[in-house]
Every structure is written in C-alpha cells, then in structure tokens.
Amino acid sequence: MEKWIAPGRVNIIGEHTDYNDGFVLPIALPLGVVCAAGPRGDGLVRLTSAQRPGEVVEVGIDTLAAQRDRLPGWARYPLGVVDEFVRGGHRVTGVDLELDGTVPIGAGLSSSAALCCAVTIALRDLFAPALTDRRMIEIARSAENGFAGVPTGLLDQSASILCTEGHALFLDIRAFADTESVAAEQIPFDLATAGLALIVADTGHPHDLADGGYAERRAQCEAAAAALNLSALRDATSEDLPRLRDRVLRRRARHVVTENARVLAVVDRLRAGADPRAIGELLTASHDSLREDFEVSAPALDLAVDAALDAGAHGARMVGGGFGGSIIALVEHVDRVAENIMHRFATTGFAPPRVFAVEPAAGARKLE
Ligand code: GLA
C-alpha cells in the first residue's frame, strides 16, 4: 500500500484566536500520523491502527453515518473523513486504511488533526485528485467537528496541510474564510542560526477538547462579540472593552484583542529579520493572558512555563486549547531548561514531563 503522512503542530502564537476570525502562527512538528491506504472495490472501509493492536473496524461506506454511534471513539476521526468525501459527492469505492502515529494523544499537539489530515490527503490522491488544499482543510475539520464531535477551529488542520519546513505559517483566518484561495504566508523561522531552539514540554496532564471548557470559551467569545454588535471579536479593539459590562466576557475579549495584536507584532519582528529573542516577551505575555484573562491554563502548564523562564528561556507559553497539554519555550540551552522543568515537576510530585526540541517540519505529503 502507498503511504501518506500529516504532522501535528505547535502554535508559536495566536491561541483561541482562530474561531474569532483572527490570526495564528503555527509550525508543523516532526511528529505525525502515517496513513497507508489502498483502494477496494467492495464498498467497505477496513481500518486498523498500530496504536490499537488487534482491533479491526470494518464498515460499509453507505452506512457510515448510520453506524457512527456504535463506532469506537478513535475510529470516528478517520471514518468521519471518509464520510465527508462521500457527502462531497466523491466516489469512494472502498478503502483499506492502516494508521500509525507518533503525535502524543491529549498533549495539545493536534494528534487528531494529524490523523484526519493524513486520511484526507490519502483519499484525495486515491479518489479525488483535483481537491484543493483549502478543500482538504475543510474536509478534515468537518470530520472532526461533525462525525467525531470535537468543536475545533481551523488552526490545526491548516497547519497540518499548509506548513512548510523551516517556516511558520501566518494565517489570517478571516481572509481564509472569505476567499477561495488560501491566504497564507510562509514566514522563515530559523532559530538555529541565532543560537536558539524551541522546546516542547508535554506535561502529561491530558487536555480533552470534547470537555466543556473549550466550547464554553467559544460561546463566551460569541456572546462578547454579540454584546459589542460585532460579527466576531476579530473586529474588537481595546477601546471597545469597557463597553462589556460582564467582567468575564470583558476578560475573554481582552485576551482575543491582545493576542491578535501579539501575533501581528511577532510576524512584524520575524519579517523584519529581527533576532528571534525579540519574540520571547510576546510568548510569555500570551501565556499570562491565557492564564489570567482566558483562564485556560492549568497548574502543570504554569509550572512548566515558570521553570523554563527561571532557567533562562527567552519566552514560554502554553499551547493549544489548554486545561492541560504542552508548553513551548524559546531557549538557548536546551538541557538546562529541560532539566529545570523535570526537576520542578519532580519536587512538586508531578509525573515526569516529556521535553524535546523541535524544528519547523513539512506539512502533509505522500511518502515515497
Ligand atoms: C485547539 C483547537 C484549535 C484552536 C486551539 C486554541 O487546538 O483545535 O482550533 O482553537 O485549540 O488556539
């Protein structure tokens, strides 16, 4: 069978801005989901995963929607993608799918988007070769939102499909939604030349987007936009904030307004070829805002950020939806920072985190 790969992501900055029509700046990780796929002619999907040894899910393509509720949770992501192809009018005659992933699950590194995007690009090549990148992103997102029932924005799938090696992807989500083309800019992100590295610390405290906190934040953002008579918080400014009577909504909106400004400031600095150390303070400010105003951080995330900064990191922040998962830190001395995070976790009685350095990797592609 032929093979395709789609990566997980970390967002350099721009958290909880995507569903507010705002700005994001992710990189793809050198961790991903590999999908081996081969066409069948009998109308069946046969699905296996190296992470689920011994489990085989076999289901008729015509009955996918009807069978959804009795399918195991993990299988709803890839099968949701097959269902999206069928709904989009693409003729899928049957397919074998064998999955194998290296993105840790529940770490806020988009294992589910990597999974959906790997299956999407495989099905594109096998059954719908004219499909655009943009349409692939929409299919992967719809599978996750609909069939799998997880209310994500567009950040993760865009990163997995569009990122390129050595670059961060600057995406204006509104421009993306409004136009047929993909409004994306590849921003060179070369830390090594500046003597820097980006580390990820997976705290091991899982986050779960299907839990209520993420949906509640989305609803609060919509309520804040409605109270300001705006279609999305993307259009709010700091002058608007005092008009929000509800203090919780005001804090949520303040995060979105300041976070969008921080993304633009980071992009300006990187575009101007500034020393990447200059973005560190903005990363830390993003974390403070996610902790104080958006209230999506967690003790393990705060501890990892503090430990990284205490050990000399130029900036550090939680990434992804929050409530658990991972942080990133911009560092000169990988070992020193990693050791301090490990040490602080041990003395706090938390299980050891997984700390590793990452470089911007390539987006979804066929493996030769
Ligand atoms: C999760 C969602 C994304 C985005 C982030 C927060 O990763 O899947 O769409 O909203 O949270 O930035």
Short mmCIF file of N, CA and C in Angstrom, two decimals, residues 81-252:
data_model
loop_
_atom_site.label_atom_id
_atom_site.label_comp_id
_atom_site.label_asym_id
_atom_site.label_seq_id
_atom_site.Cartn_x
_atom_site.Cartn_y
_atom_site.Cartn_z
N VAL A 81 -13.71 11.33 7.98
CA VAL A 81 -13.12 11.86 6.74
C VAL A 81 -13.72 11.12 5.53
N VAL A 82 -13.82 9.79 5.62
CA VAL A 82 -14.42 9.03 4.51
C VAL A 82 -15.84 9.55 4.27
N ASP A 83 -16.58 9.74 5.36
CA ASP A 83 -17.96 10.22 5.25
C ASP A 83 -18.02 11.59 4.57
N GLU A 84 -17.06 12.47 4.90
CA GLU A 84 -17.03 13.80 4.26
C GLU A 84 -16.80 13.70 2.76
N PHE A 85 -15.92 12.78 2.35
CA PHE A 85 -15.69 12.60 0.91
C PHE A 85 -16.99 12.17 0.23
N VAL A 86 -17.70 11.23 0.84
CA VAL A 86 -18.94 10.73 0.25
C VAL A 86 -19.96 11.86 0.16
N ARG A 87 -20.11 12.62 1.28
CA ARG A 87 -21.06 13.75 1.27
C ARG A 87 -20.70 14.79 0.23
N GLY A 88 -19.38 14.94 -0.04
CA GLY A 88 -18.92 15.91 -1.03
C GLY A 88 -19.12 15.42 -2.45
N GLY A 89 -19.71 14.22 -2.61
CA GLY A 89 -20.01 13.72 -3.95
C GLY A 89 -18.85 12.98 -4.59
N HIS A 90 -17.82 12.66 -3.81
CA HIS A 90 -16.69 11.92 -4.39
C HIS A 90 -16.99 10.42 -4.32
N ARG A 91 -16.65 9.73 -5.38
CA ARG A 91 -16.95 8.30 -5.42
C ARG A 91 -15.82 7.51 -4.76
N VAL A 92 -16.08 7.02 -3.55
CA VAL A 92 -15.09 6.20 -2.84
C VAL A 92 -15.59 4.75 -2.93
N THR A 93 -14.82 3.93 -3.65
CA THR A 93 -15.31 2.56 -3.96
C THR A 93 -15.05 1.58 -2.82
N GLY A 94 -14.31 2.04 -1.81
CA GLY A 94 -13.90 1.16 -0.70
C GLY A 94 -12.42 1.43 -0.45
N VAL A 95 -11.96 1.23 0.80
CA VAL A 95 -10.57 1.56 1.07
C VAL A 95 -10.06 0.82 2.31
N ASP A 96 -8.81 0.38 2.23
CA ASP A 96 -8.10 -0.13 3.41
C ASP A 96 -7.29 1.02 3.99
N LEU A 97 -7.39 1.23 5.29
CA LEU A 97 -6.62 2.29 5.95
C LEU A 97 -5.86 1.69 7.13
N GLU A 98 -4.54 1.88 7.12
CA GLU A 98 -3.72 1.42 8.25
C GLU A 98 -3.00 2.63 8.83
N LEU A 99 -3.26 2.92 10.09
CA LEU A 99 -2.76 4.16 10.70
C LEU A 99 -1.63 3.86 11.69
N ASP A 100 -0.71 4.82 11.77
CA ASP A 100 0.36 4.71 12.78
C ASP A 100 0.83 6.12 13.11
N GLY A 101 0.75 6.50 14.38
CA GLY A 101 1.05 7.89 14.72
C GLY A 101 2.14 8.04 15.76
N THR A 102 2.85 9.18 15.70
CA THR A 102 3.86 9.49 16.71
C THR A 102 3.51 10.76 17.49
N VAL A 103 2.36 11.38 17.20
CA VAL A 103 1.98 12.58 17.95
C VAL A 103 1.33 12.12 19.26
N PRO A 104 1.86 12.54 20.42
CA PRO A 104 1.22 12.10 21.66
C PRO A 104 -0.23 12.55 21.73
N ILE A 105 -1.10 11.67 22.19
CA ILE A 105 -2.55 11.97 22.23
C ILE A 105 -2.87 12.76 23.50
N GLY A 106 -3.68 13.81 23.35
CA GLY A 106 -4.07 14.60 24.53
C GLY A 106 -3.00 15.57 24.98
N ALA A 107 -1.96 15.79 24.16
CA ALA A 107 -0.86 16.66 24.55
C ALA A 107 -1.02 18.07 23.99
N GLY A 108 -2.13 18.35 23.32
CA GLY A 108 -2.33 19.68 22.73
C GLY A 108 -1.46 19.89 21.50
N LEU A 109 -1.05 18.79 20.86
CA LEU A 109 -0.16 18.90 19.69
C LEU A 109 -0.89 18.44 18.42
N SER A 110 -2.22 18.39 18.49
CA SER A 110 -3.06 18.13 17.32
C SER A 110 -2.91 16.74 16.73
N SER A 111 -2.90 15.73 17.59
CA SER A 111 -2.86 14.37 17.06
C SER A 111 -4.11 14.09 16.22
N SER A 112 -5.24 14.66 16.62
CA SER A 112 -6.47 14.35 15.87
C SER A 112 -6.47 15.01 14.50
N ALA A 113 -5.95 16.24 14.41
CA ALA A 113 -5.87 16.88 13.09
C ALA A 113 -4.88 16.14 12.20
N ALA A 114 -3.76 15.68 12.79
CA ALA A 114 -2.79 14.92 12.01
C ALA A 114 -3.45 13.66 11.44
N LEU A 115 -4.25 13.02 12.28
CA LEU A 115 -4.95 11.80 11.85
C LEU A 115 -5.93 12.12 10.71
N CYS A 116 -6.76 13.12 10.91
CA CYS A 116 -7.75 13.45 9.87
C CYS A 116 -7.07 13.92 8.58
N CYS A 117 -6.01 14.70 8.72
CA CYS A 117 -5.34 15.22 7.51
C CYS A 117 -4.61 14.12 6.76
N ALA A 118 -4.04 13.15 7.50
CA ALA A 118 -3.35 12.03 6.82
C ALA A 118 -4.34 11.23 5.98
N VAL A 119 -5.52 10.97 6.55
CA VAL A 119 -6.53 10.21 5.80
C VAL A 119 -7.06 11.05 4.64
N THR A 120 -7.22 12.36 4.88
CA THR A 120 -7.74 13.24 3.82
C THR A 120 -6.81 13.25 2.61
N ILE A 121 -5.51 13.40 2.85
CA ILE A 121 -4.60 13.51 1.70
C ILE A 121 -4.50 12.15 0.98
N ALA A 122 -4.59 11.06 1.74
CA ALA A 122 -4.57 9.74 1.10
C ALA A 122 -5.80 9.57 0.21
N LEU A 123 -6.97 9.91 0.73
CA LEU A 123 -8.21 9.75 -0.06
C LEU A 123 -8.22 10.71 -1.25
N ARG A 124 -7.63 11.90 -1.05
CA ARG A 124 -7.54 12.84 -2.18
C ARG A 124 -6.78 12.18 -3.32
N ASP A 125 -5.60 11.65 -3.01
CA ASP A 125 -4.79 11.08 -4.09
C ASP A 125 -5.45 9.85 -4.71
N LEU A 126 -6.17 9.09 -3.90
CA LEU A 126 -6.77 7.85 -4.43
C LEU A 126 -8.08 8.10 -5.18
N PHE A 127 -8.89 9.08 -4.69
CA PHE A 127 -10.26 9.17 -5.23
C PHE A 127 -10.67 10.55 -5.75
N ALA A 128 -9.92 11.61 -5.40
CA ALA A 128 -10.38 12.95 -5.78
C ALA A 128 -9.19 13.86 -6.06
N PRO A 129 -8.39 13.55 -7.09
CA PRO A 129 -7.10 14.23 -7.28
C PRO A 129 -7.21 15.73 -7.49
N ALA A 130 -8.38 16.24 -7.84
CA ALA A 130 -8.48 17.68 -8.11
C ALA A 130 -8.71 18.51 -6.84
N LEU A 131 -8.84 17.84 -5.70
CA LEU A 131 -9.17 18.56 -4.47
C LEU A 131 -8.08 19.57 -4.09
N THR A 132 -8.49 20.78 -3.75
CA THR A 132 -7.51 21.82 -3.37
C THR A 132 -7.10 21.66 -1.90
N ASP A 133 -5.99 22.34 -1.54
CA ASP A 133 -5.56 22.34 -0.13
C ASP A 133 -6.67 22.86 0.76
N ARG A 134 -7.29 23.92 0.30
CA ARG A 134 -8.34 24.55 1.10
C ARG A 134 -9.49 23.58 1.38
N ARG A 135 -9.89 22.86 0.35
CA ARG A 135 -10.98 21.90 0.49
C ARG A 135 -10.56 20.75 1.43
N MET A 136 -9.28 20.35 1.32
CA MET A 136 -8.80 19.29 2.23
C MET A 136 -8.89 19.75 3.69
N ILE A 137 -8.52 21.00 3.93
CA ILE A 137 -8.58 21.54 5.30
C ILE A 137 -10.03 21.51 5.79
N GLU A 138 -10.95 21.90 4.91
CA GLU A 138 -12.37 21.92 5.30
C GLU A 138 -12.89 20.51 5.58
N ILE A 139 -12.47 19.57 4.76
CA ILE A 139 -12.92 18.18 4.96
C ILE A 139 -12.42 17.66 6.31
N ALA A 140 -11.11 17.87 6.58
CA ALA A 140 -10.54 17.36 7.83
C ALA A 140 -11.22 18.02 9.03
N ARG A 141 -11.49 19.30 8.91
CA ARG A 141 -12.13 20.00 10.03
C ARG A 141 -13.59 19.53 10.21
N SER A 142 -14.31 19.39 9.12
CA SER A 142 -15.71 18.95 9.22
C SER A 142 -15.79 17.55 9.83
N ALA A 143 -14.84 16.69 9.46
CA ALA A 143 -14.84 15.33 10.04
C ALA A 143 -14.69 15.42 11.54
N GLU A 144 -13.80 16.31 11.98
CA GLU A 144 -13.55 16.43 13.41
C GLU A 144 -14.75 17.07 14.13
N ASN A 145 -15.27 18.13 13.54
CA ASN A 145 -16.39 18.84 14.16
C ASN A 145 -17.67 18.01 14.14
N GLY A 146 -17.92 17.34 13.02
CA GLY A 146 -19.19 16.64 12.85
C GLY A 146 -19.14 15.21 13.36
N PHE A 147 -18.53 14.35 12.58
CA PHE A 147 -18.53 12.91 12.86
C PHE A 147 -17.88 12.60 14.21
N ALA A 148 -16.71 13.26 14.47
CA ALA A 148 -16.01 12.97 15.73
C ALA A 148 -16.58 13.81 16.88
N GLY A 149 -17.27 14.91 16.55
CA GLY A 149 -17.95 15.69 17.59
C GLY A 149 -17.06 16.57 18.43
N VAL A 150 -15.92 17.05 17.85
CA VAL A 150 -15.00 17.91 18.60
C VAL A 150 -14.98 19.29 17.94
N PRO A 151 -15.36 20.35 18.69
CA PRO A 151 -15.59 21.66 18.07
C PRO A 151 -14.32 22.48 17.86
N THR A 152 -13.44 22.10 16.95
CA THR A 152 -12.19 22.86 16.77
C THR A 152 -12.40 24.00 15.79
N GLY A 153 -11.43 24.96 15.78
CA GLY A 153 -11.39 25.98 14.75
C GLY A 153 -10.60 25.46 13.56
N LEU A 154 -9.97 26.36 12.79
CA LEU A 154 -9.27 25.94 11.57
C LEU A 154 -7.75 25.81 11.74
N LEU A 155 -7.26 26.21 12.92
CA LEU A 155 -5.81 26.27 13.13
C LEU A 155 -5.10 24.95 12.83
N ASP A 156 -5.56 23.88 13.46
CA ASP A 156 -4.79 22.64 13.45
C ASP A 156 -4.70 22.02 12.06
N GLN A 157 -5.85 21.98 11.37
CA GLN A 157 -5.88 21.35 10.05
C GLN A 157 -5.11 22.20 9.03
N SER A 158 -5.20 23.53 9.15
CA SER A 158 -4.45 24.41 8.24
C SER A 158 -2.96 24.18 8.43
N ALA A 159 -2.54 24.10 9.69
CA ALA A 159 -1.12 23.89 9.96
C ALA A 159 -0.67 22.56 9.37
N SER A 160 -1.45 21.51 9.58
CA SER A 160 -1.03 20.19 9.14
C SER A 160 -0.93 20.11 7.62
N ILE A 161 -1.83 20.80 6.92
CA ILE A 161 -1.81 20.74 5.45
C ILE A 161 -0.82 21.74 4.85
N LEU A 162 -0.75 22.95 5.39
CA LEU A 162 -0.06 24.04 4.68
C LEU A 162 1.36 24.34 5.15
N CYS A 163 1.76 23.89 6.34
CA CYS A 163 3.08 24.29 6.84
C CYS A 163 4.20 23.75 5.94
N THR A 164 5.31 24.47 5.93
CA THR A 164 6.48 24.01 5.18
C THR A 164 7.70 24.01 6.11
N GLU A 165 8.67 23.18 5.75
CA GLU A 165 9.87 23.05 6.55
C GLU A 165 10.56 24.41 6.72
N GLY A 166 11.03 24.69 7.91
CA GLY A 166 11.81 25.92 8.14
C GLY A 166 10.97 27.18 8.26
N HIS A 167 9.64 27.05 8.21
CA HIS A 167 8.78 28.24 8.24
C HIS A 167 7.67 28.11 9.28
N ALA A 168 7.25 29.28 9.77
CA ALA A 168 5.98 29.35 10.50
C ALA A 168 4.93 29.82 9.50
N LEU A 169 3.70 29.41 9.72
CA LEU A 169 2.61 29.73 8.79
C LEU A 169 1.77 30.85 9.38
N PHE A 170 1.78 32.01 8.72
CA PHE A 170 0.95 33.12 9.19
C PHE A 170 -0.38 33.06 8.45
N LEU A 171 -1.43 32.89 9.23
CA LEU A 171 -2.74 32.72 8.61
C LEU A 171 -3.71 33.73 9.20
N ASP A 172 -4.37 34.45 8.31
CA ASP A 172 -5.47 35.34 8.70
C ASP A 172 -6.74 34.52 8.45
N ILE A 173 -7.35 34.07 9.54
CA ILE A 173 -8.47 33.13 9.39
C ILE A 173 -9.64 33.77 8.64
N ARG A 174 -9.86 35.07 8.85
CA ARG A 174 -10.98 35.70 8.13
C ARG A 174 -10.71 35.72 6.63
N ALA A 175 -9.53 36.10 6.25
CA ALA A 175 -9.21 36.12 4.82
C ALA A 175 -9.33 34.72 4.25
N PHE A 176 -8.96 33.76 5.06
CA PHE A 176 -9.05 32.36 4.63
C PHE A 176 -10.51 31.98 4.38
N ALA A 177 -11.38 32.39 5.29
CA ALA A 177 -12.79 32.01 5.16
C ALA A 177 -13.48 32.75 4.03
N ASP A 178 -13.02 33.98 3.76
CA ASP A 178 -13.73 34.84 2.80
C ASP A 178 -13.34 34.61 1.35
N THR A 179 -12.19 34.03 1.12
CA THR A 179 -11.73 33.92 -0.27
C THR A 179 -11.62 32.46 -0.66
N GLU A 180 -11.56 32.21 -1.94
CA GLU A 180 -11.42 30.83 -2.40
C GLU A 180 -9.97 30.37 -2.31
N SER A 181 -9.05 31.34 -2.41
CA SER A 181 -7.64 30.94 -2.34
C SER A 181 -7.25 30.79 -0.88
N VAL A 182 -6.08 30.22 -0.64
CA VAL A 182 -5.60 30.08 0.72
C VAL A 182 -4.76 31.30 1.05
N ALA A 183 -5.24 32.14 1.98
CA ALA A 183 -4.49 33.35 2.35
C ALA A 183 -3.49 32.97 3.43
N ALA A 184 -2.30 32.58 3.02
CA ALA A 184 -1.30 32.13 3.99
C ALA A 184 0.06 32.66 3.60
N GLU A 185 0.85 32.99 4.59
CA GLU A 185 2.21 33.48 4.30
C GLU A 185 3.20 32.61 5.07
N GLN A 186 4.21 32.13 4.35
CA GLN A 186 5.25 31.32 4.99
C GLN A 186 6.33 32.27 5.52
N ILE A 187 6.51 32.29 6.83
CA ILE A 187 7.48 33.21 7.45
C ILE A 187 8.71 32.40 7.86
N PRO A 188 9.89 32.72 7.30
CA PRO A 188 11.09 31.97 7.70
C PRO A 188 11.25 31.97 9.22
N PHE A 189 11.50 30.79 9.78
CA PHE A 189 11.61 30.67 11.24
C PHE A 189 12.84 29.82 11.54
N ASP A 190 13.97 30.50 11.52
CA ASP A 190 15.25 29.82 11.67
C ASP A 190 15.85 30.20 13.02
N LEU A 191 15.70 29.32 13.98
CA LEU A 191 16.21 29.62 15.32
C LEU A 191 17.67 29.22 15.45
N ALA A 192 18.06 28.15 14.76
CA ALA A 192 19.40 27.59 14.95
C ALA A 192 20.49 28.61 14.62
N THR A 193 20.29 29.38 13.54
CA THR A 193 21.30 30.37 13.15
C THR A 193 21.51 31.41 14.25
N ALA A 194 20.43 31.67 15.00
CA ALA A 194 20.52 32.65 16.10
C ALA A 194 20.97 31.97 17.40
N GLY A 195 21.36 30.71 17.32
CA GLY A 195 21.81 30.00 18.53
C GLY A 195 20.66 29.66 19.47
N LEU A 196 19.46 29.51 18.90
CA LEU A 196 18.29 29.24 19.73
C LEU A 196 17.65 27.91 19.37
N ALA A 197 16.78 27.44 20.26
CA ALA A 197 15.99 26.25 19.96
C ALA A 197 14.60 26.45 20.55
N LEU A 198 13.65 25.72 19.98
CA LEU A 198 12.28 25.73 20.52
C LEU A 198 12.06 24.38 21.18
N ILE A 199 11.71 24.41 22.46
CA ILE A 199 11.41 23.13 23.09
C ILE A 199 9.92 23.02 23.38
N VAL A 200 9.46 21.79 23.34
CA VAL A 200 8.09 21.45 23.73
C VAL A 200 8.20 20.64 25.01
N ALA A 201 7.40 20.99 26.01
CA ALA A 201 7.30 20.15 27.20
C ALA A 201 5.86 19.66 27.29
N ASP A 202 5.69 18.37 27.07
CA ASP A 202 4.37 17.74 27.20
C ASP A 202 4.20 17.38 28.67
N THR A 203 3.31 18.08 29.35
CA THR A 203 3.19 17.92 30.81
C THR A 203 2.62 16.56 31.20
N GLY A 204 2.01 15.87 30.24
CA GLY A 204 1.39 14.58 30.58
C GLY A 204 0.04 14.75 31.27
N HIS A 205 -0.33 16.00 31.53
CA HIS A 205 -1.68 16.25 32.08
C HIS A 205 -2.59 16.44 30.87
N PRO A 206 -3.39 15.43 30.53
CA PRO A 206 -4.08 15.49 29.25
C PRO A 206 -5.15 16.58 29.21
N HIS A 207 -5.34 17.11 28.03
CA HIS A 207 -6.46 18.01 27.83
C HIS A 207 -7.45 17.27 26.94
N ASP A 208 -8.68 17.63 27.00
CA ASP A 208 -9.67 16.95 26.17
C ASP A 208 -10.61 18.01 25.63
N LEU A 209 -10.52 18.22 24.30
CA LEU A 209 -11.33 19.29 23.70
C LEU A 209 -12.82 18.95 23.73
N ALA A 210 -13.15 17.66 23.90
CA ALA A 210 -14.56 17.31 23.95
C ALA A 210 -15.16 17.70 25.31
N ASP A 211 -14.29 18.02 26.29
CA ASP A 211 -14.77 18.53 27.58
C ASP A 211 -15.37 19.91 27.39
N GLY A 212 -16.12 20.37 28.40
CA GLY A 212 -16.90 21.60 28.22
C GLY A 212 -16.12 22.90 28.12
N GLY A 213 -14.90 22.96 28.66
CA GLY A 213 -14.21 24.25 28.77
C GLY A 213 -13.98 24.95 27.44
N TYR A 214 -13.60 24.20 26.44
CA TYR A 214 -13.32 24.79 25.13
C TYR A 214 -14.59 25.37 24.52
N ALA A 215 -15.67 24.56 24.54
CA ALA A 215 -16.95 25.01 23.98
C ALA A 215 -17.45 26.24 24.75
N GLU A 216 -17.23 26.25 26.06
CA GLU A 216 -17.68 27.40 26.87
C GLU A 216 -16.92 28.67 26.47
N ARG A 217 -15.62 28.56 26.23
CA ARG A 217 -14.85 29.74 25.81
C ARG A 217 -15.36 30.25 24.47
N ARG A 218 -15.65 29.32 23.57
CA ARG A 218 -16.18 29.74 22.26
C ARG A 218 -17.49 30.49 22.44
N ALA A 219 -18.36 29.95 23.28
CA ALA A 219 -19.67 30.59 23.49
C ALA A 219 -19.48 31.98 24.12
N GLN A 220 -18.54 32.10 25.05
CA GLN A 220 -18.30 33.41 25.69
C GLN A 220 -17.78 34.43 24.67
N CYS A 221 -16.93 33.97 23.77
CA CYS A 221 -16.42 34.89 22.74
C CYS A 221 -17.55 35.36 21.83
N GLU A 222 -18.43 34.42 21.47
CA GLU A 222 -19.57 34.80 20.63
C GLU A 222 -20.48 35.78 21.36
N ALA A 223 -20.69 35.54 22.65
CA ALA A 223 -21.55 36.44 23.44
C ALA A 223 -20.91 37.83 23.53
N ALA A 224 -19.60 37.88 23.70
CA ALA A 224 -18.91 39.18 23.81
C ALA A 224 -19.02 39.93 22.48
N ALA A 225 -18.83 39.21 21.36
CA ALA A 225 -18.94 39.86 20.05
C ALA A 225 -20.35 40.39 19.84
N ALA A 226 -21.35 39.58 20.22
CA ALA A 226 -22.75 39.99 20.05
C ALA A 226 -23.04 41.23 20.90
N ALA A 227 -22.52 41.25 22.13
CA ALA A 227 -22.76 42.40 23.01
C ALA A 227 -22.14 43.67 22.44
N LEU A 228 -21.09 43.51 21.67
CA LEU A 228 -20.44 44.68 21.04
C LEU A 228 -20.98 44.95 19.64
N ASN A 229 -21.96 44.14 19.24
CA ASN A 229 -22.54 44.31 17.91
C ASN A 229 -21.55 44.04 16.79
N LEU A 230 -20.67 43.09 17.01
CA LEU A 230 -19.67 42.74 16.00
C LEU A 230 -19.91 41.31 15.53
N SER A 231 -19.47 41.03 14.30
CA SER A 231 -19.67 39.65 13.83
C SER A 231 -18.66 38.71 14.48
N ALA A 232 -17.50 39.22 14.88
CA ALA A 232 -16.51 38.38 15.55
C ALA A 232 -15.59 39.28 16.37
N LEU A 233 -14.95 38.71 17.40
CA LEU A 233 -14.07 39.53 18.26
C LEU A 233 -12.83 40.03 17.50
N ARG A 234 -12.57 39.46 16.35
CA ARG A 234 -11.51 39.98 15.49
C ARG A 234 -11.64 41.49 15.29
N ASP A 235 -12.88 41.98 15.25
CA ASP A 235 -13.12 43.39 14.96
C ASP A 235 -13.13 44.26 16.21
N ALA A 236 -12.97 43.66 17.38
CA ALA A 236 -12.97 44.47 18.61
C ALA A 236 -11.61 45.15 18.80
N THR A 237 -11.62 46.30 19.47
CA THR A 237 -10.37 46.98 19.82
C THR A 237 -10.36 47.17 21.34
N SER A 238 -9.21 47.61 21.86
CA SER A 238 -9.15 47.78 23.32
C SER A 238 -10.11 48.87 23.79
N GLU A 239 -10.44 49.82 22.90
CA GLU A 239 -11.41 50.87 23.29
C GLU A 239 -12.81 50.29 23.50
N ASP A 240 -13.09 49.17 22.82
CA ASP A 240 -14.43 48.57 22.97
C ASP A 240 -14.62 47.88 24.33
N LEU A 241 -13.51 47.45 24.93
CA LEU A 241 -13.63 46.54 26.07
C LEU A 241 -14.44 47.10 27.24
N PRO A 242 -14.27 48.40 27.60
CA PRO A 242 -15.07 48.90 28.74
C PRO A 242 -16.58 48.81 28.51
N ARG A 243 -16.98 48.69 27.24
CA ARG A 243 -18.43 48.59 26.96
C ARG A 243 -19.00 47.23 27.35
N LEU A 244 -18.11 46.28 27.60
CA LEU A 244 -18.60 44.96 28.03
C LEU A 244 -18.84 45.01 29.54
N ARG A 245 -20.09 44.96 29.94
CA ARG A 245 -20.46 45.05 31.35
C ARG A 245 -20.03 43.81 32.13
N ASP A 246 -20.21 42.66 31.47
CA ASP A 246 -19.90 41.39 32.13
C ASP A 246 -18.38 41.25 32.24
N ARG A 247 -17.90 41.09 33.48
CA ARG A 247 -16.44 41.11 33.67
C ARG A 247 -15.76 39.90 33.07
N VAL A 248 -16.44 38.75 33.10
CA VAL A 248 -15.84 37.55 32.49
C VAL A 248 -15.73 37.75 30.98
N LEU A 249 -16.81 38.21 30.35
CA LEU A 249 -16.76 38.43 28.90
C LEU A 249 -15.70 39.47 28.54
N ARG A 250 -15.55 40.48 29.42
CA ARG A 250 -14.54 41.52 29.13
C ARG A 250 -13.13 40.91 29.14
N ARG A 251 -12.88 40.04 30.11
CA ARG A 251 -11.55 39.40 30.15
C ARG A 251 -11.33 38.49 28.95
N ARG A 252 -12.35 37.72 28.59
CA ARG A 252 -12.20 36.84 27.42
C ARG A 252 -11.90 37.67 26.17
#
